[in-house]
Coordinates of C-alpha atoms in Angstrom, one line a residue:
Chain A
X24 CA -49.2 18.5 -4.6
X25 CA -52.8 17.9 -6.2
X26 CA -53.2 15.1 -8.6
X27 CA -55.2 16.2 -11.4
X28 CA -57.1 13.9 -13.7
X29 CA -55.7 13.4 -17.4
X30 CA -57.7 15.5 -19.6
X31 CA -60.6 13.4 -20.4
X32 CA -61.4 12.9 -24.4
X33 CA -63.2 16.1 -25.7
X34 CA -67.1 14.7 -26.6
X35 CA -66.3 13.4 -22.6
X36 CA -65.6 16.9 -21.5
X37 CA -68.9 18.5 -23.3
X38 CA -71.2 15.6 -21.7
X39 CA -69.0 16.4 -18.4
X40 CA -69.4 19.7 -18.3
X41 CA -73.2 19.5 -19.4
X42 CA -74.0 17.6 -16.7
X43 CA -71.9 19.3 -14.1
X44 CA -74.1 22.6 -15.4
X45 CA -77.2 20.5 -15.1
X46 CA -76.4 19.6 -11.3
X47 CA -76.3 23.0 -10.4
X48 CA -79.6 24.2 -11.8
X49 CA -82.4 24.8 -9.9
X50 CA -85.8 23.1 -10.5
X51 CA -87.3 25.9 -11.7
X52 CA -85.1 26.5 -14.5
X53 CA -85.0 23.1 -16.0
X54 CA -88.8 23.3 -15.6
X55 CA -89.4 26.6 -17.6
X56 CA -86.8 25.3 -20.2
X57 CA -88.2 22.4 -20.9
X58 CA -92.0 23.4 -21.0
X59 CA -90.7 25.8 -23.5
X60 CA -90.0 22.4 -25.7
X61 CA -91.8 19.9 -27.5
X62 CA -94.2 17.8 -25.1
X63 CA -92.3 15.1 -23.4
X64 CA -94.8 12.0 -23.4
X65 CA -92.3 9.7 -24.0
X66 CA -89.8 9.6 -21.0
X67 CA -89.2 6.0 -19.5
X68 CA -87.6 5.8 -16.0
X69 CA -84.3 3.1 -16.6
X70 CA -83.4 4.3 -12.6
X71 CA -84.7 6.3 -9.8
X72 CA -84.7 9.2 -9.2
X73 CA -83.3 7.4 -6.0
X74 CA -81.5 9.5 -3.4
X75 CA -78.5 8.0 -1.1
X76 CA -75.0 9.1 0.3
X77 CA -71.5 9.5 -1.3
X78 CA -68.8 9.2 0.9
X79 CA -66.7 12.8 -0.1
X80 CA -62.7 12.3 0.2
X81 CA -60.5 15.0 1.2
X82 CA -56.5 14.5 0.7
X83 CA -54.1 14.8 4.1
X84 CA -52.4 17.7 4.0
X85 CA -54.6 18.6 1.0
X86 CA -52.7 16.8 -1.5
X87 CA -51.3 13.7 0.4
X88 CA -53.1 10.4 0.1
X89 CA -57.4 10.3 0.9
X90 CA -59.2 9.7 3.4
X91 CA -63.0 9.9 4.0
X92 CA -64.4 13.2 5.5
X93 CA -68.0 12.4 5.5
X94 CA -71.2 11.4 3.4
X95 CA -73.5 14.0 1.6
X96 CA -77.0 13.2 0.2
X97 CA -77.0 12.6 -3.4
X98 CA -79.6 12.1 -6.0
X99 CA -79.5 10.5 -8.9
X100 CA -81.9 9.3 -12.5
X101 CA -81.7 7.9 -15.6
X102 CA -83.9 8.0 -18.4
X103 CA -84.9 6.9 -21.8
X104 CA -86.1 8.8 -24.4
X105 CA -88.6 7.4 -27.2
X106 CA -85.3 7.3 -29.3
X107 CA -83.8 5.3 -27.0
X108 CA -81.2 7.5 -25.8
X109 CA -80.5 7.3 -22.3
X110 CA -80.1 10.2 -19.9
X111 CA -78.6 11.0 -16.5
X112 CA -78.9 13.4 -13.7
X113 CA -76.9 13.4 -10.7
X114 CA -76.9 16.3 -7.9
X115 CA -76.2 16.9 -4.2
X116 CA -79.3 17.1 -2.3
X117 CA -82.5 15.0 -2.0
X118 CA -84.3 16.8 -4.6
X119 CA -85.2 14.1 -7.6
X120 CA -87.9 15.9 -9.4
X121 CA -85.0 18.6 -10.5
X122 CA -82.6 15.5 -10.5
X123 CA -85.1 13.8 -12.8
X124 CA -85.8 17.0 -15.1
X125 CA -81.7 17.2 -15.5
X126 CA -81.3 13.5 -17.2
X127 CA -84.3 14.3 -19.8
X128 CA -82.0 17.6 -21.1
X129 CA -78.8 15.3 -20.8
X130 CA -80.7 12.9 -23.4
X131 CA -82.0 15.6 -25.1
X132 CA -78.8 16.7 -25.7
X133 CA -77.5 13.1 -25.9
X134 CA -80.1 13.4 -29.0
X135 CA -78.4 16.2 -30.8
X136 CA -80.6 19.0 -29.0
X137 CA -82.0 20.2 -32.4
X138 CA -84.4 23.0 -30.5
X139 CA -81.4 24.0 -29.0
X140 CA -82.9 24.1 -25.7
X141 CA -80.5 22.5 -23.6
X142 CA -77.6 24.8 -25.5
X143 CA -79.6 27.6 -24.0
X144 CA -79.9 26.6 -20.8
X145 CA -76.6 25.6 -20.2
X146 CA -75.3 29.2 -21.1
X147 CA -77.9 30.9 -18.8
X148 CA -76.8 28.2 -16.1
X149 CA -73.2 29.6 -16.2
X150 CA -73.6 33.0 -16.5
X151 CA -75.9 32.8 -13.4
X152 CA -73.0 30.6 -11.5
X153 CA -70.5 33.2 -13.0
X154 CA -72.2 36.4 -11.4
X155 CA -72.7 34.7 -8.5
X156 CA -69.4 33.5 -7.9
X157 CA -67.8 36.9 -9.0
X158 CA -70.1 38.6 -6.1
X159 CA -69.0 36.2 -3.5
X160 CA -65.5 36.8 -4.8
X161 CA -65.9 40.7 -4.8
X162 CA -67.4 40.2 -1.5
X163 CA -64.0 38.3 -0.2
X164 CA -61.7 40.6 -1.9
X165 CA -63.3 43.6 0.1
X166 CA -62.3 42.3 3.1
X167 CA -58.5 41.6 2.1
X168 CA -56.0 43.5 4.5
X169 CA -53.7 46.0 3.0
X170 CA -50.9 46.2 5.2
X171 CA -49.1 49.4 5.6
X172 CA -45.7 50.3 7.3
X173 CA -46.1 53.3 10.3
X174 CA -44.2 56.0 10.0
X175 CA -41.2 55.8 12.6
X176 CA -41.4 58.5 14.7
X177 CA -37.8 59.2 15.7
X178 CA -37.0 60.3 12.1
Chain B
X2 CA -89.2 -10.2 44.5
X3 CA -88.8 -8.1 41.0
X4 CA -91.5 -9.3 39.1
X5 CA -91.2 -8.0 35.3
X6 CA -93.9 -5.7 34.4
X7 CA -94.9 -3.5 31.3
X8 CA -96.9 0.1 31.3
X9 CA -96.2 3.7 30.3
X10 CA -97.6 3.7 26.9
X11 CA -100.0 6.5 27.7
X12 CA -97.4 8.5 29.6
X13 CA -94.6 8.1 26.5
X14 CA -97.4 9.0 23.6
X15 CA -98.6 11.9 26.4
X16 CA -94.6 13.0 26.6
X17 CA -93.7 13.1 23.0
X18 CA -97.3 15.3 22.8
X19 CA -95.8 17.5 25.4
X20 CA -92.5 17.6 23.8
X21 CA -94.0 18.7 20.3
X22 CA -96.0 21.2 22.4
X23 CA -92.8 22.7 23.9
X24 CA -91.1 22.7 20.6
X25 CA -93.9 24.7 19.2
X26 CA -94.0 27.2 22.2
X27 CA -96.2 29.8 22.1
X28 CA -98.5 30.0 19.4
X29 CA -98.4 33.5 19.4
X30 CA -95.0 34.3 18.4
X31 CA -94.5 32.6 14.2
X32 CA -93.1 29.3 13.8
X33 CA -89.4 29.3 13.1
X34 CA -89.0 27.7 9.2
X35 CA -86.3 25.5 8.3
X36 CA -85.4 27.9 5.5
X37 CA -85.0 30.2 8.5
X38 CA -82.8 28.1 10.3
X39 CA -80.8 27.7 7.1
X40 CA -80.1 31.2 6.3
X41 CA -79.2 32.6 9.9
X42 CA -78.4 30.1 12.0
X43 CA -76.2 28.7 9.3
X44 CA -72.8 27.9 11.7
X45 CA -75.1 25.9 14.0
X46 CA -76.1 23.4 10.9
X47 CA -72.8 23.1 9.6
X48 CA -71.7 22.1 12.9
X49 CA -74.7 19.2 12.9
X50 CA -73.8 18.4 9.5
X51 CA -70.2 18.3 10.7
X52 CA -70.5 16.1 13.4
X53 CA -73.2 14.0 12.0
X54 CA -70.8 13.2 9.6
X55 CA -73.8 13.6 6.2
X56 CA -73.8 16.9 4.5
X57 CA -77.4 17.8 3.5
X58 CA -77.8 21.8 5.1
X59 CA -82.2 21.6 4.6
X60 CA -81.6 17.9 6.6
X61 CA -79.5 19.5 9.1
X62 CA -81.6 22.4 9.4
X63 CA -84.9 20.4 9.8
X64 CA -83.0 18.2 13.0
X65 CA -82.1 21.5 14.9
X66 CA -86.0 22.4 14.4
X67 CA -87.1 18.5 15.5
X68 CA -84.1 19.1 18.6
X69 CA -85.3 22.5 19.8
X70 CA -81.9 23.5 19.1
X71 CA -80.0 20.6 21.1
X72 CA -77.5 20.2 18.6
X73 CA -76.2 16.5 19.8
X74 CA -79.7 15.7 19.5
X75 CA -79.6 16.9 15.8
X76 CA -76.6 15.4 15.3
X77 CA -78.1 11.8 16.3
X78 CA -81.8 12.6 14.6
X79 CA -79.2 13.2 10.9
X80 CA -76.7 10.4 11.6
X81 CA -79.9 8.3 12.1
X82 CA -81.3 9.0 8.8
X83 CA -78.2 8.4 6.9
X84 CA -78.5 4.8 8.3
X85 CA -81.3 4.6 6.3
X86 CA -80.0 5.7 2.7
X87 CA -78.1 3.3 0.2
X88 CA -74.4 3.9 -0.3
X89 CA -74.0 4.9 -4.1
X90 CA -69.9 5.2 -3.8
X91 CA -67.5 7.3 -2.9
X92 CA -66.2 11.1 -4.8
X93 CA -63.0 12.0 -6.0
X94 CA -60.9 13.6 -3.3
X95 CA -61.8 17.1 -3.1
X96 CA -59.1 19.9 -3.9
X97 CA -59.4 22.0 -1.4
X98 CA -55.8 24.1 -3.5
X99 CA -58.7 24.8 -6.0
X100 CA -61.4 26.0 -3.6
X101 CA -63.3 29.4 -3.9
X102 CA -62.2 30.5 -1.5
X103 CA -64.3 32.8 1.2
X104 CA -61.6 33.5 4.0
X105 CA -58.2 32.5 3.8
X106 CA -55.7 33.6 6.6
X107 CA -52.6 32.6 7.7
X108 CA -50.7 33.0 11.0
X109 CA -46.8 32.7 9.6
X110 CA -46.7 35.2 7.2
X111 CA -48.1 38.5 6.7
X112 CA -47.6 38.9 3.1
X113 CA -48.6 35.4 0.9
X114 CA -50.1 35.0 -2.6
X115 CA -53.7 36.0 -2.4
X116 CA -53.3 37.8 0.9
X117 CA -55.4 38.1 3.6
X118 CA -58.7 37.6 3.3
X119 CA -61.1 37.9 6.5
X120 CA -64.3 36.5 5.1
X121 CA -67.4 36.6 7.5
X122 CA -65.8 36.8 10.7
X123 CA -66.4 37.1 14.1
X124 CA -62.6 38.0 14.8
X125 CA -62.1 41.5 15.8
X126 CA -66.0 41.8 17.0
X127 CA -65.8 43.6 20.4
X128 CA -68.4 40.7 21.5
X129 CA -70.6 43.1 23.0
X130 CA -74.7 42.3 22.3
X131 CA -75.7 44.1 19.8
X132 CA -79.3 45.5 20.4
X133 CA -80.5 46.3 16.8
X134 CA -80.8 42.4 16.7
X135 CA -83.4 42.9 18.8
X136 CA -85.0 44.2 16.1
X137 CA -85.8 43.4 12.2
X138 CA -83.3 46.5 11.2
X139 CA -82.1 46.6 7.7
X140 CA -78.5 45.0 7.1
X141 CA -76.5 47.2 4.8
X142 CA -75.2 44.6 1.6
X143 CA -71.8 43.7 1.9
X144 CA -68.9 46.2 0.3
X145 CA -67.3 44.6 -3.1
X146 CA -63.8 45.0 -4.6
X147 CA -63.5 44.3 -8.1
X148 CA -60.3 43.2 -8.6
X149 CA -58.4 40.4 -10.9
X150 CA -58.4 37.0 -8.3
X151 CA -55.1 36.7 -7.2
X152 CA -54.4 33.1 -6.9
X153 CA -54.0 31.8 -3.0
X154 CA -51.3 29.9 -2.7
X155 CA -50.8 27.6 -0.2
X156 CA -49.0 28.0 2.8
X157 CA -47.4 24.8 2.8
X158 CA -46.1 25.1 -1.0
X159 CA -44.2 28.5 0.4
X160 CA -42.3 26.5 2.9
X161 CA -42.5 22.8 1.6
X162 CA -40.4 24.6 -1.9
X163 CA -37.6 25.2 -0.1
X164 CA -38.1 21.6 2.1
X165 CA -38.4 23.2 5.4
X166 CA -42.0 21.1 6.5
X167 CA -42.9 18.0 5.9
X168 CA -44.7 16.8 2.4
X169 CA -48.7 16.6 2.4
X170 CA -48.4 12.9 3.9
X171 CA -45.8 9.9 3.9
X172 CA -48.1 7.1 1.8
X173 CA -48.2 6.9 -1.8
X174 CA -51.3 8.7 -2.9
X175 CA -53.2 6.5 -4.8
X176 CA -53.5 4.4 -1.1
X177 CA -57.3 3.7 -0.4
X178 CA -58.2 5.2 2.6
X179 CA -60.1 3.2 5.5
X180 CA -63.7 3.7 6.0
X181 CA -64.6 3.7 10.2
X182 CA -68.5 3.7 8.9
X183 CA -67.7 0.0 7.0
X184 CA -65.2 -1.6 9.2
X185 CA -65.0 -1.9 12.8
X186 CA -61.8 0.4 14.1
X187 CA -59.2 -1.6 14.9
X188 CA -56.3 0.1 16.9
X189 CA -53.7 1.5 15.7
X190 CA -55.4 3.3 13.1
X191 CA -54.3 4.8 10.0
X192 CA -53.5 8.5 10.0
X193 CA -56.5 8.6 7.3
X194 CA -58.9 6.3 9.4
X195 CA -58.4 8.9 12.1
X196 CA -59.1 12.2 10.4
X197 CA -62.6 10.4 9.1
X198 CA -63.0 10.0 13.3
X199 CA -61.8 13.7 13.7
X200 CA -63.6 15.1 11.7
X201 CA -66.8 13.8 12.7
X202 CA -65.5 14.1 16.4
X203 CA -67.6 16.4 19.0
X204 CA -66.3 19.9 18.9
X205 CA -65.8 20.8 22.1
X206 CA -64.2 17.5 22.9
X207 CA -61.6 18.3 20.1
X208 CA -61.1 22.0 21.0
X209 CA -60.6 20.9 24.6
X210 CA -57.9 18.3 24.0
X211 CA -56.1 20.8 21.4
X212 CA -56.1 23.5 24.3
X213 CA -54.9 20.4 27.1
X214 CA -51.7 20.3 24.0
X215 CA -50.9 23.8 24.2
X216 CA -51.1 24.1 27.8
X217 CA -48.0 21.2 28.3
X218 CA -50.0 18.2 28.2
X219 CA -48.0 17.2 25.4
X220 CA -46.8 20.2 23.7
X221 CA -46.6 20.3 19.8
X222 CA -45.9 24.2 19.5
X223 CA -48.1 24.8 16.7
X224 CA -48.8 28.1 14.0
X225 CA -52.2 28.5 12.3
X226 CA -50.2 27.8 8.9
X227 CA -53.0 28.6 7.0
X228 CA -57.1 28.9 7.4
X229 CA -59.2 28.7 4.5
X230 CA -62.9 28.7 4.4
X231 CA -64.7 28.3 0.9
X232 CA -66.9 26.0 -1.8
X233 CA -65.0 22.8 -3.4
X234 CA -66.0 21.0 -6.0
X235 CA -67.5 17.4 -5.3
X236 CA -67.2 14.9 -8.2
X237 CA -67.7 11.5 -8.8
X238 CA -66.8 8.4 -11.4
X239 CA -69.7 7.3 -12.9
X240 CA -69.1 4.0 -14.0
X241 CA -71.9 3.8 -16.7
X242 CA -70.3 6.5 -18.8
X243 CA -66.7 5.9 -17.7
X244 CA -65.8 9.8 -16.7
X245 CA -66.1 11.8 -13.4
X246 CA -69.2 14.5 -13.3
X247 CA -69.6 17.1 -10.5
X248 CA -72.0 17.0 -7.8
X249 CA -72.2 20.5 -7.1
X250 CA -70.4 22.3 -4.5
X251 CA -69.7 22.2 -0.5
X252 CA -68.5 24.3 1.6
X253 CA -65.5 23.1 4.1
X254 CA -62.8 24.9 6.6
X255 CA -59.2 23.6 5.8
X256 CA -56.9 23.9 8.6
X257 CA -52.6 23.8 8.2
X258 CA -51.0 24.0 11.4
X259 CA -47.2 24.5 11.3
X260 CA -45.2 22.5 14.4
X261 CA -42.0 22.1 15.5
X262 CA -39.5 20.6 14.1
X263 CA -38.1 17.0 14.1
X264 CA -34.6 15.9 12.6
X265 CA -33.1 12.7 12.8
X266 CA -30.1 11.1 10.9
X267 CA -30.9 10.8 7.8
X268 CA -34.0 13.9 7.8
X269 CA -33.0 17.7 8.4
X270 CA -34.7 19.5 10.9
X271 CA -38.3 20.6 9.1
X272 CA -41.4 22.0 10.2
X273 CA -44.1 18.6 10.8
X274 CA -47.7 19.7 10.2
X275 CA -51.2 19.3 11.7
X276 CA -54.2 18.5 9.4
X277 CA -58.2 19.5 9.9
X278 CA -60.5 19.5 7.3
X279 CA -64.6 20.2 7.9
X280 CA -67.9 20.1 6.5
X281 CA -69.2 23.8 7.0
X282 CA -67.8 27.0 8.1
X283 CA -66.2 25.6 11.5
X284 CA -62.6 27.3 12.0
X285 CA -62.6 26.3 16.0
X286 CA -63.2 22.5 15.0
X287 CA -60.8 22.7 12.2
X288 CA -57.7 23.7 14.0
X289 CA -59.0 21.8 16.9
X290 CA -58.4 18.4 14.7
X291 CA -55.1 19.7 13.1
X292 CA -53.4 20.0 16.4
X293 CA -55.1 16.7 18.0
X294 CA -54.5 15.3 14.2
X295 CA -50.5 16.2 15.3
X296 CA -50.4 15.5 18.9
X297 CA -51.6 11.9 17.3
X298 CA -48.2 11.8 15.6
X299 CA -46.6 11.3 18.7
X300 CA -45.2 7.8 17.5
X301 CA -44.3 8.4 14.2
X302 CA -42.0 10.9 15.1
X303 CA -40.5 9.4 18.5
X304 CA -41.9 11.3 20.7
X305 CA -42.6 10.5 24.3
X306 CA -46.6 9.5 24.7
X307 CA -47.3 11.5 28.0
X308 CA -50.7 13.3 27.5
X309 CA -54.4 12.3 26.7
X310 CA -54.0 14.0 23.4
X311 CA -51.0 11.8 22.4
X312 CA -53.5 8.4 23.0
X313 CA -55.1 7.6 19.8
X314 CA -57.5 5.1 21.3
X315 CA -58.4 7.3 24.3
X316 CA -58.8 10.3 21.9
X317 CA -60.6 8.6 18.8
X318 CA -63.1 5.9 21.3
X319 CA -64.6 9.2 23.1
X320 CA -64.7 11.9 20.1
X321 CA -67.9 10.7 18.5
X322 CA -70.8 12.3 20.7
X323 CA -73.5 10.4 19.4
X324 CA -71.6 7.3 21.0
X325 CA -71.1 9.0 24.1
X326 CA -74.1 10.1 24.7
X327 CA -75.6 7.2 24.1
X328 CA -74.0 5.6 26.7
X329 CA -74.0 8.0 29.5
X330 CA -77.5 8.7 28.6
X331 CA -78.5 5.2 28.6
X332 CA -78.0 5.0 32.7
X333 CA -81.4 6.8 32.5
X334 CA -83.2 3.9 31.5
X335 CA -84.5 1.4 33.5
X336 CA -82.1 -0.1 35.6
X337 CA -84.7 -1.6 38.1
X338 CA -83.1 -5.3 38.0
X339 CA -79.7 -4.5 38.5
X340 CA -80.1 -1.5 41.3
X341 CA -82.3 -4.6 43.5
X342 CA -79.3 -6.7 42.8
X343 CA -77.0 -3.9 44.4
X344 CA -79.2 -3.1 47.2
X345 CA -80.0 -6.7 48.4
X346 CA -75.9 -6.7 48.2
X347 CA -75.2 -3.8 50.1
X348 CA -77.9 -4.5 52.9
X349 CA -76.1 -7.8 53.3
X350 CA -73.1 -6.6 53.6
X351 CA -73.9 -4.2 56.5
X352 CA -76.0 -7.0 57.6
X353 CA -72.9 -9.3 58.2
X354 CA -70.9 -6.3 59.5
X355 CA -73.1 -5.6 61.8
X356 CA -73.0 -9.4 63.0
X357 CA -70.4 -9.4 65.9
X358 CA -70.3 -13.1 65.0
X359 CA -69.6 -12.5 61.2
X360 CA -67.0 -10.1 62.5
X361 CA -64.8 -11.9 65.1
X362 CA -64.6 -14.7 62.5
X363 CA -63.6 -12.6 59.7
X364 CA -61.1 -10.5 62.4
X365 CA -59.9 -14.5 63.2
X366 CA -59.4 -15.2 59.2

């Protein structure tokens, strides 16, 4: 059986799930989003972007104990804001200008986001991922088989 | 006398000139983009990222340009740059139960919890050529069914609720895995230390010991339990904030193969189970590894090791194709010291058999 995490604390979840969000945008939209904000002179690389490997686990069986499949390409940065608040951006890939773009809105929002601009982008991030997904899954359900019995022919 | 000499710098820089020459082809036909090679010859990088063992698909797709399509070759040029990337940690285990899933079929039963679903397949193709390839003909955009997502169940919960197969694995789960990229393999492995070799093992190696299992060469008997295909979530612990985040999503094929049963004294009779799991959309590798992953069982479940499949260091020393061909390659080098060694022996030998003197003595002896 899988072995899910214990629910994490709920200001965890929000930065989780803001950051998950933020990993799956692409460069262009955290670029538009945050030109669309105040001028961002004061951003101090604390780390990278630096790109490297994570070794991805699967589970034997799919839910039996791990074992390593294979690396992927990561990229990761952290930044501080003139406030001092620190940011970080983490995504698959080798792209750190998008990786770096993605830790300045987590420290935005790390700040309190008073523009609201990371609020927005975070909802147009997942309804883009939701449509997607629902295509590919509308895509997938169209090829399901519905059986049928034959008729017997000997009454 | 060998005397040891140096030269061919001209004629290597010259080659490599040639080879990008080659590469390119003719100038009058467009360059083929990496993007290209991305979106539609997408099962030929998930195979180099599969085998090189790195998931990156615009790395992948950039090695198959630089190989001209030699796919070991691409698989060597993206293992070699992965060498040269820091090792930030490792993710979470994927759940591949939660994956979105993009085909899912099983084998064993017809009607399962979230059905059949074919995906993008080339089952049921009358592999005939298609000539409107040939040309850049419109491609009509795929039919949609808009309907409530049935969960998909797993095969292996169906059976495994009534204790008819095997559980997922024996170990307790929180074991930590080996790493064959850290340590030096050390046989016997691990069941986990060999899928990580499996699954970066050469595809047609894989498929062709799988086959050498079904044909008798140590027979396993297996179903296709279950086939899924689909995007799982990657996620990591950051140890700075003290929570996982995700990575994004990859795409892997999942492979359940259902065998025969095994009872002893103090175990009923129960189905045992195969295991392949693989970066990409690769369905032939998959169920290649979960019936060589099964015919590696041998042991564990007393069976009689007879077959190549069945011999874990004979299997998992000549699955990685980077290592192979390395090595069998490598007799195309130079060998200019040791071939003078062999000939001056050889002519000797014929010398002294040629030698009626040599040859009454040694007929004496």
């Amino acid at each position: 059986m899988n072995q899910k995490q214990a629910a994490p604390a709920a200001p965890v979840t929000d930065r989780a799930r803001r950051m998950s969000l933020l990993a799956r945008a692409t460069r262009q939209e955290l670029a538009a989003c945050l030109e669309a904000g105040p001028k961002m002179a004061d951003v101090h690389p604390v780390r990278g972007p630096q790109t490297g490997l994570v070794m991805i686990r699967g589970r034997i069986g799919g839910g039996g104990n791990a074992f390593n499949l294979g690396e992927a390409t990561v990229t990761r940065a952290s930044i501080r804001l003139a406030s001092g608040v620190i940011g970080h951006g983490q995504r698959l890939g080798t792209d750190q200008e998008a990786t770096r773009l993605s830790a300045i809105l987590d420290a935005l929002a790390e700040e309190g986001d008073e523009a609201g601009l990371c609020r927005t982008l975070l909802q147009a991030i997942e309804r883009r991922l939701a449509e997607e997904a629902g295509q590919r899954d509308a895509e997938t359900q169209a090829t399901r088989v519905d059986f049928f019995t034959l008729v017997r022919g000997d009454d | 006398m060998y005397v040891a000499v140096k030269g061919g710098e001209a004629a290597i820089a010259n080659a490599h000139q040639l080879l990008a020459d080659r590469r390119r082809g003719a100038r009058s036909i467009p360059a083929l983009t990496v993007a290209q090679i991305g979106e539609q010859l997408g099962l030929a990088v998930d195979r180099v990222m599969a085998e090189a063992s790195l998931y990156d698909r615009a790395l992948a797709a950039l090695s198959i340009k630089q190989a001209r399509g030699d796919m070991i070759e691409a698989i060597f040029l993206l293992r070699a740059y992965r060498t040269t990337l820091p090792r930030f940690g490792y993710s979470d285990p994927v759940d591949t139960g939660a994956m979105e899933i993009e085909r899912r079929i099983s084998a064993t039963y017809k009607d399962l919890p979230g059905g059949q679903l074919l995906g993008p397949t080339f089952d049921y193709t009358h592999r005939l050529l298609d000539p409107s390839l040939l040309e850049d003909a419109a491609v009509a955009a795929p039919v949609r069914r808009e309907c409530g997502g049935e969960a998909v169940g797993r095969v292996s919960d169906i059976l495994g609720d009534e204790g008819l197969i095997e559980p997922d694995s024996r170990e307790p789960l929180d074991k930590v895995p080996g790493d064959i990229t850290r340590e030096p393999m050390d046989f016997p492995l691990s069941r986990d230390e060999r899928l990580q070799a499996l699954a970066r093992g050469d595809e047609g190696f894989l498929l062709a010991l799988a086959y050498s299992t079904q044909r008798g060469y140590a027979r396993t008997h297996p179903f296709a339990g279950e086939i899924r295909i689909g995007l799982v979530e990657v996620e990591i612990e950051l140890p700075e904030l003290g929570f996982s985040v995700s990575l994004g999503e990859i795409r892997v094929t999942e492979c359940q193969s259902v065998n025969q049963f095994k009872g002893s004294a103090t175990e009923p009779p129960q189905f045992t189970r195969g295991y392949g799991l693989v970066f990409g959309q690769s369905e032939r590798k998959a169920m290649a590894m979960a019936l060589v992953d099964r015919a590696l069982r041998a042991e564990e479940f007393g069976e009689d090791i007879v077959a190549p499949a069945q011999d874990e260091e004979f299997v998992i020393a000549h699955s990685d194709n980077v290592q192979a061909t390395g090595f069998v390659e490598h007799l195309k080098l130079p060998h200019y010291v040791d071939f003078q060694a062999e000939l001056d022996l050889v002519r000797r030998m014929r010398a002294e058999q040629q030698d009626p003197s040599t040859a009454s003595r040694e007929a004496a002896e």
